[in-house]
Tab-separated table of C-alpha atoms in Angstrom:
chain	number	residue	atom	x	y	z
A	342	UNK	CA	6.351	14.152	11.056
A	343	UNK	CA	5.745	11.108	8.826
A	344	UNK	CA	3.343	10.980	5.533
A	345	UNK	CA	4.022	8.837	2.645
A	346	UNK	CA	4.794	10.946	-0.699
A	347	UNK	CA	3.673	9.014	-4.182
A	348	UNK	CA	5.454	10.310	-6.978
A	349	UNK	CA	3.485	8.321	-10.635
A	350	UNK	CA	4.814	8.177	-13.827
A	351	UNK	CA	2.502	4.966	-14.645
A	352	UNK	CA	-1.061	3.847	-14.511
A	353	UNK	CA	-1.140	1.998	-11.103
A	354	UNK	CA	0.677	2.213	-7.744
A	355	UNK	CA	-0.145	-0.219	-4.973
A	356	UNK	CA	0.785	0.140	-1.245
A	357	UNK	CA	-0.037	-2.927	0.681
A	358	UNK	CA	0.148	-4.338	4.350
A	359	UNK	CA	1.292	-7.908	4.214
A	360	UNK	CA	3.905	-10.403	2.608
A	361	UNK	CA	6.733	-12.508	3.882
A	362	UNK	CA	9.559	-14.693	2.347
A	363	UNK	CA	11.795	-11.969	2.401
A	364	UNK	CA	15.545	-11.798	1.036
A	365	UNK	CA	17.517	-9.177	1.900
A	366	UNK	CA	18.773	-6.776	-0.860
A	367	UNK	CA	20.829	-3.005	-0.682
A	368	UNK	CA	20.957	-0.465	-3.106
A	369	UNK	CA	19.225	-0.487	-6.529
A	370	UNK	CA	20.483	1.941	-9.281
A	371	UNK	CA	18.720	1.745	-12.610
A	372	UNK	CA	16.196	3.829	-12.319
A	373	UNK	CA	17.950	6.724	-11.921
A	374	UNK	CA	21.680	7.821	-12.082
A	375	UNK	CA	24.250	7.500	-9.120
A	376	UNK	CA	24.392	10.679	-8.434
A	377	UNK	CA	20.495	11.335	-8.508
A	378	UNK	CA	20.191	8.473	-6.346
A	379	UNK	CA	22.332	9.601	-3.369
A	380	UNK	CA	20.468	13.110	-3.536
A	381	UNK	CA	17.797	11.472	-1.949
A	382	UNK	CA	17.266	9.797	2.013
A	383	UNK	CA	17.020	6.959	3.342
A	384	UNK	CA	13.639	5.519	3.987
A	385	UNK	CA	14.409	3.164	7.119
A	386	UNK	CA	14.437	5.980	10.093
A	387	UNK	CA	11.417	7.426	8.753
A	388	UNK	CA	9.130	4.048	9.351
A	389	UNK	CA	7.572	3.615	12.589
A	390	UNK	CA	9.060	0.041	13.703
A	391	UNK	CA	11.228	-0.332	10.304
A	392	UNK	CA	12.183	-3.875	10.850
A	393	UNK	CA	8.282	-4.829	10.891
A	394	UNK	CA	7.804	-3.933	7.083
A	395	UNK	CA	8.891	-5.306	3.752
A	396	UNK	CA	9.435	-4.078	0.171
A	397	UNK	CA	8.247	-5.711	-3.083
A	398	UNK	CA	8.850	-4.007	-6.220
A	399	UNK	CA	9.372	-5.205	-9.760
A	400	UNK	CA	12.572	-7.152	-10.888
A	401	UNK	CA	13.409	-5.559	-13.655
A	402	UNK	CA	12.677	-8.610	-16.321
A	403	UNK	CA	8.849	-10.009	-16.575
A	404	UNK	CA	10.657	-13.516	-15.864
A	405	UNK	CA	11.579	-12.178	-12.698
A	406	UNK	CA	8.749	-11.549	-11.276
A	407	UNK	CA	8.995	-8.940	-8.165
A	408	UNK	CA	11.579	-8.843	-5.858
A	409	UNK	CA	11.105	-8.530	-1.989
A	410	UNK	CA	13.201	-7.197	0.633
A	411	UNK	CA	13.861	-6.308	3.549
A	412	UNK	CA	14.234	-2.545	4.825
A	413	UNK	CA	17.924	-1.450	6.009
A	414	UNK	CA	19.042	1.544	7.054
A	415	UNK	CA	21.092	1.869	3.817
A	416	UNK	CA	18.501	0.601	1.377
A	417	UNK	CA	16.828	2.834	-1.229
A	418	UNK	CA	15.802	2.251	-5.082
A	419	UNK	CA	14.371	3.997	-7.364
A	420	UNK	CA	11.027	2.699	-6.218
A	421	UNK	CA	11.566	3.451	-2.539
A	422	UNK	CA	13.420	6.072	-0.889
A	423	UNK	CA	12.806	8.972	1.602
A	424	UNK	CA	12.121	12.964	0.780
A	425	UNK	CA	12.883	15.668	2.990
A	426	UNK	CA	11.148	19.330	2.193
A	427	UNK	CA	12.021	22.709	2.755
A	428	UNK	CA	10.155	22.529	6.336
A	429	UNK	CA	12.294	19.137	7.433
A	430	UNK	CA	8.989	17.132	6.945
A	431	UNK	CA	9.755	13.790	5.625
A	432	UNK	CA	8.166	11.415	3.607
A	433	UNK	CA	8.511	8.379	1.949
A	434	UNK	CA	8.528	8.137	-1.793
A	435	UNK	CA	7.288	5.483	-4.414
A	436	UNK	CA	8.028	5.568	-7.925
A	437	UNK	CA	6.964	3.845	-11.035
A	438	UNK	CA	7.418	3.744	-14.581
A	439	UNK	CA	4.851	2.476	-17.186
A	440	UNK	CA	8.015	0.586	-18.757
A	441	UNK	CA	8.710	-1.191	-15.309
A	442	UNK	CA	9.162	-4.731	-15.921
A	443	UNK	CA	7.881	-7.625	-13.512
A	444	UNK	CA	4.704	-8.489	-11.731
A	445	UNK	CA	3.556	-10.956	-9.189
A	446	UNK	CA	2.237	-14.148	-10.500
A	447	UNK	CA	-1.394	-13.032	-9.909
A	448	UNK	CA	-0.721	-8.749	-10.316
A	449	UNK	CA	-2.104	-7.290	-13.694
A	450	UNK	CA	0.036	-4.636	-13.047
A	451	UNK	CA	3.976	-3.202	-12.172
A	452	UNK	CA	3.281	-1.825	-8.384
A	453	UNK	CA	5.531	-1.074	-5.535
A	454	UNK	CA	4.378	-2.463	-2.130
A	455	UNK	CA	5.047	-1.413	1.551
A	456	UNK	CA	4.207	-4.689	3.511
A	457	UNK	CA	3.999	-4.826	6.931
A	458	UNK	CA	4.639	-8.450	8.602
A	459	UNK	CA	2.453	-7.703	12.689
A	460	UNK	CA	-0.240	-10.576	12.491
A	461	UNK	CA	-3.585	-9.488	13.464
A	462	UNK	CA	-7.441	-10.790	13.446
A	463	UNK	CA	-10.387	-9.589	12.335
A	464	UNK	CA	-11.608	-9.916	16.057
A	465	UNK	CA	-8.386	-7.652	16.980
A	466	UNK	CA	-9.311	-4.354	17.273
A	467	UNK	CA	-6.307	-2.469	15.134
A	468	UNK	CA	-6.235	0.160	12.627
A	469	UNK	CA	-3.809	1.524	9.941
A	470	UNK	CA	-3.703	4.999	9.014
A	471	UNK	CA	-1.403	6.968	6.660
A	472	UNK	CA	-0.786	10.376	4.941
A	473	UNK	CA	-0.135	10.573	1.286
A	474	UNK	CA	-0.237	13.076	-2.128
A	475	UNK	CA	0.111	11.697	-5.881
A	476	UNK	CA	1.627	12.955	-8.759
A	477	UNK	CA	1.615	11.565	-11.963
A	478	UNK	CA	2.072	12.676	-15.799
A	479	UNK	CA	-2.165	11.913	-16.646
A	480	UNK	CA	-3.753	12.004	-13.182
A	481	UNK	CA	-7.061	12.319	-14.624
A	482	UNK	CA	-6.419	9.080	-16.571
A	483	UNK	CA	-4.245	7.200	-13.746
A	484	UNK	CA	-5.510	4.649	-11.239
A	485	UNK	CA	-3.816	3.985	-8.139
A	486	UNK	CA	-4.387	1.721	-4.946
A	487	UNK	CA	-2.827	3.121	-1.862
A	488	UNK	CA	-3.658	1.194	0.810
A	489	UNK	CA	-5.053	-2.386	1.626
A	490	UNK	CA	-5.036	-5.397	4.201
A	491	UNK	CA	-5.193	-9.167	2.618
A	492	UNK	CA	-7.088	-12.021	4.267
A	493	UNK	CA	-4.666	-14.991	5.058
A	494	UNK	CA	-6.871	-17.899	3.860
A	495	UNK	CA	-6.523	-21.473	3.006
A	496	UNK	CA	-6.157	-21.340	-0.719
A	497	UNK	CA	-5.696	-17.963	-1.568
A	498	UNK	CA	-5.059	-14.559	0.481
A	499	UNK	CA	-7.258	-12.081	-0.906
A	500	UNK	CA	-7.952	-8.458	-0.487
A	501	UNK	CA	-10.622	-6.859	2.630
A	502	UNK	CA	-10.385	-3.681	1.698
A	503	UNK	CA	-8.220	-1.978	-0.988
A	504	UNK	CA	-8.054	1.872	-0.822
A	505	UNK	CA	-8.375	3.049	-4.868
A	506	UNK	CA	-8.457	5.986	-6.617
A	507	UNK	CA	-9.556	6.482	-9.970
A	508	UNK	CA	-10.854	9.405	-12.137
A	509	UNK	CA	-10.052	11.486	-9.183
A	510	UNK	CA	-12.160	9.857	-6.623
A	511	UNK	CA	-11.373	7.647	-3.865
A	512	UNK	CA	-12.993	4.400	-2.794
A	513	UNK	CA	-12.912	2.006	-0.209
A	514	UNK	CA	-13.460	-1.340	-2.216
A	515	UNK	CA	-14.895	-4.040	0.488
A	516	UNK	CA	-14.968	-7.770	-0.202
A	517	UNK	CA	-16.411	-10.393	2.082
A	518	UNK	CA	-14.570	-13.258	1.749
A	519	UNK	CA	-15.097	-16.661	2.564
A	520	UNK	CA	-12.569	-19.168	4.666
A	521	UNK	CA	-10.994	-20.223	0.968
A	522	UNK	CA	-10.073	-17.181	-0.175
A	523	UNK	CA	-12.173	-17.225	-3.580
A	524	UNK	CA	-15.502	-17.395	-3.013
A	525	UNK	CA	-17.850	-14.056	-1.059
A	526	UNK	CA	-21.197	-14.726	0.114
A	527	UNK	CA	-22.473	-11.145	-1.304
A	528	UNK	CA	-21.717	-8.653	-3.944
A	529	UNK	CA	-18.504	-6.222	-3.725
A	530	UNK	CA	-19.386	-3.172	-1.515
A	531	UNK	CA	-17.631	0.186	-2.157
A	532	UNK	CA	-17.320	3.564	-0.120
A	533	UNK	CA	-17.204	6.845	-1.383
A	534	UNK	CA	-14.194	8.775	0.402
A	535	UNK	CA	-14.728	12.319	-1.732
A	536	UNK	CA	-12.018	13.296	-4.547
A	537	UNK	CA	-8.437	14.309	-4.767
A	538	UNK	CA	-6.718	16.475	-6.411
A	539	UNK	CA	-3.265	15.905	-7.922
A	540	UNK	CA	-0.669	17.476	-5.090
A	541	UNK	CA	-3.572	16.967	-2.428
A	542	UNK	CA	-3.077	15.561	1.125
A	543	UNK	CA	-5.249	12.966	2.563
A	544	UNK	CA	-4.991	11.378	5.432
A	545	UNK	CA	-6.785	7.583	5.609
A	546	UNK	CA	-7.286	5.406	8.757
A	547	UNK	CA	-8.740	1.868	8.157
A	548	UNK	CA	-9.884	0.667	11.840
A	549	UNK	CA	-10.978	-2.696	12.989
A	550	UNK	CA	-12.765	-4.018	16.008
A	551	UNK	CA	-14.190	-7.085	16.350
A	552	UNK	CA	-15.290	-7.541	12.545
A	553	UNK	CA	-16.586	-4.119	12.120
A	554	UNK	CA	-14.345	-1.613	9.838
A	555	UNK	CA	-14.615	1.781	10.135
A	556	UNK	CA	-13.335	4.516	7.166
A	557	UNK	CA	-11.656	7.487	7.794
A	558	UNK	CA	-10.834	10.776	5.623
A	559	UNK	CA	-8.945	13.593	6.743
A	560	UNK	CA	-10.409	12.047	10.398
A	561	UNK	CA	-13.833	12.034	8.757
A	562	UNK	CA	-15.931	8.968	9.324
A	563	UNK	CA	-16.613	7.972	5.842
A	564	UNK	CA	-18.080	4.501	5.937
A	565	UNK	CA	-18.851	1.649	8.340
A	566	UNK	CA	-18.846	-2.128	7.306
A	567	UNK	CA	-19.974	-5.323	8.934
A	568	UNK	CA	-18.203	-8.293	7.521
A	569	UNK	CA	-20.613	-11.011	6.949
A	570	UNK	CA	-20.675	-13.738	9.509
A	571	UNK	CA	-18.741	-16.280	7.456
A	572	UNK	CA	-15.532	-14.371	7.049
A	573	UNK	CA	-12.950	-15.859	9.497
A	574	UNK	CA	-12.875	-13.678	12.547
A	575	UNK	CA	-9.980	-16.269	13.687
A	576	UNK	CA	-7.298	-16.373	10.591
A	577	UNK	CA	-4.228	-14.253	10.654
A	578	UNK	CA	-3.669	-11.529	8.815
């Protein structure tokens, strides 16, 4: 069994679902010690189709930026790795720091991201859907994003739907956006998905057919959105 573990010690975490220009990259150790490090698994078995995803995380340096990788079946860092319980369930496990150093030129914040590189449309009909639990050292005061598709556009890719949680509650944040990227033809919608609690499992699906999204909790129907008729149905994602 598969769910994604989030282990916080900062105010954002971000899990996303596309990015390319990848280099690869092993074994990072300064998060942790060496011998903390190998105490925990590998994260590549435990991915459905391994070699389809990608890893950004932060450099280390705010000149650096964040570095991307791709997934081996010996890389782990002290932002990714896997976790194995008691019961042999695994998971996969993101940590951050509030000290991490390095963002993306437009992030406002240190995150670690899961990409995955499968093109699709918003005329596809595809869905993603995931299992997670967060911990962090101020949940009440902690914001995270754990899960969102990007629009590829023609000047800049910009998030559909981003999954958030803040103050305990969870939202689907909906944009429409236009062909360019930077420009919606209506306001921001948002979807109420209940409240967590810190050590709490939720399961999401995001689902898409033919430019209608549909919002799942815990395989609750939560919300149903129309994007607006000038969103590209066409563009790959």
């Amino acid at each position: 069994m598969k769910k994604i573990l989030v282990c916080i010690f900062c105010i954002s975490i971000f899990i996303f679902t596309n990015c390319k220009d990848s280099t690869p990259l092993l074994m990072e150790r300064e998060y942790c010690t060496e011998e903390e490090l190998a105490t925990r698994e590998f994260p590549y078995t435990m991915l459905s189709d391994p070699d389809t995803w990608n890893l950004q995380y932060p450099s280390g340096s705010v000149e650096g930026g964040m570095k991307t990788t791709f997934l081996t079946e010996d890389f782990k860092s002290k932002y990714f790795s896997g976790y194995k319980n008691e019961d042999g369930i695994e998971y996969l496990r993101f940590s951050l720091d509030a000290s991490d150093q390095g963002k993306s030129t437009n992030g406002s914040s240190v995150r670690a991201e899961l990409s995955n590189r499968r093109n699709w449309t918003l005329k596809d009909k595809t869905s993603l859907s995931y299992s997670f639990y967060l911990t962090s050292t101020n949940f009440s005061l902690a914001k995270f994003t754990v899960g969102q598709f990007l629009q590829h556009c023609t000047e800049k890719h910009s998030p559909l739907c981003r999954i958030e949680i803040e103050n305990g509650n969870i939202i689907a944040v909906v944009n429409n956006y236009l062909p360019d990227g930077r420009n919606k033809p209506d306001n921001t919608h948002k979807y109420s998905m209940g409240s967590i609690n810190q050590y709490q499992e939720v399961s999401i699906k995001i689902e898409i057919d033919n430019g209608t999204m549909n919002l799942y909790r815990d395989n609750e129907l939560r919300g149903t959105h129309v994007f607006h008729k000038d969103v590209s149905r066409d563009f790959t994602n």
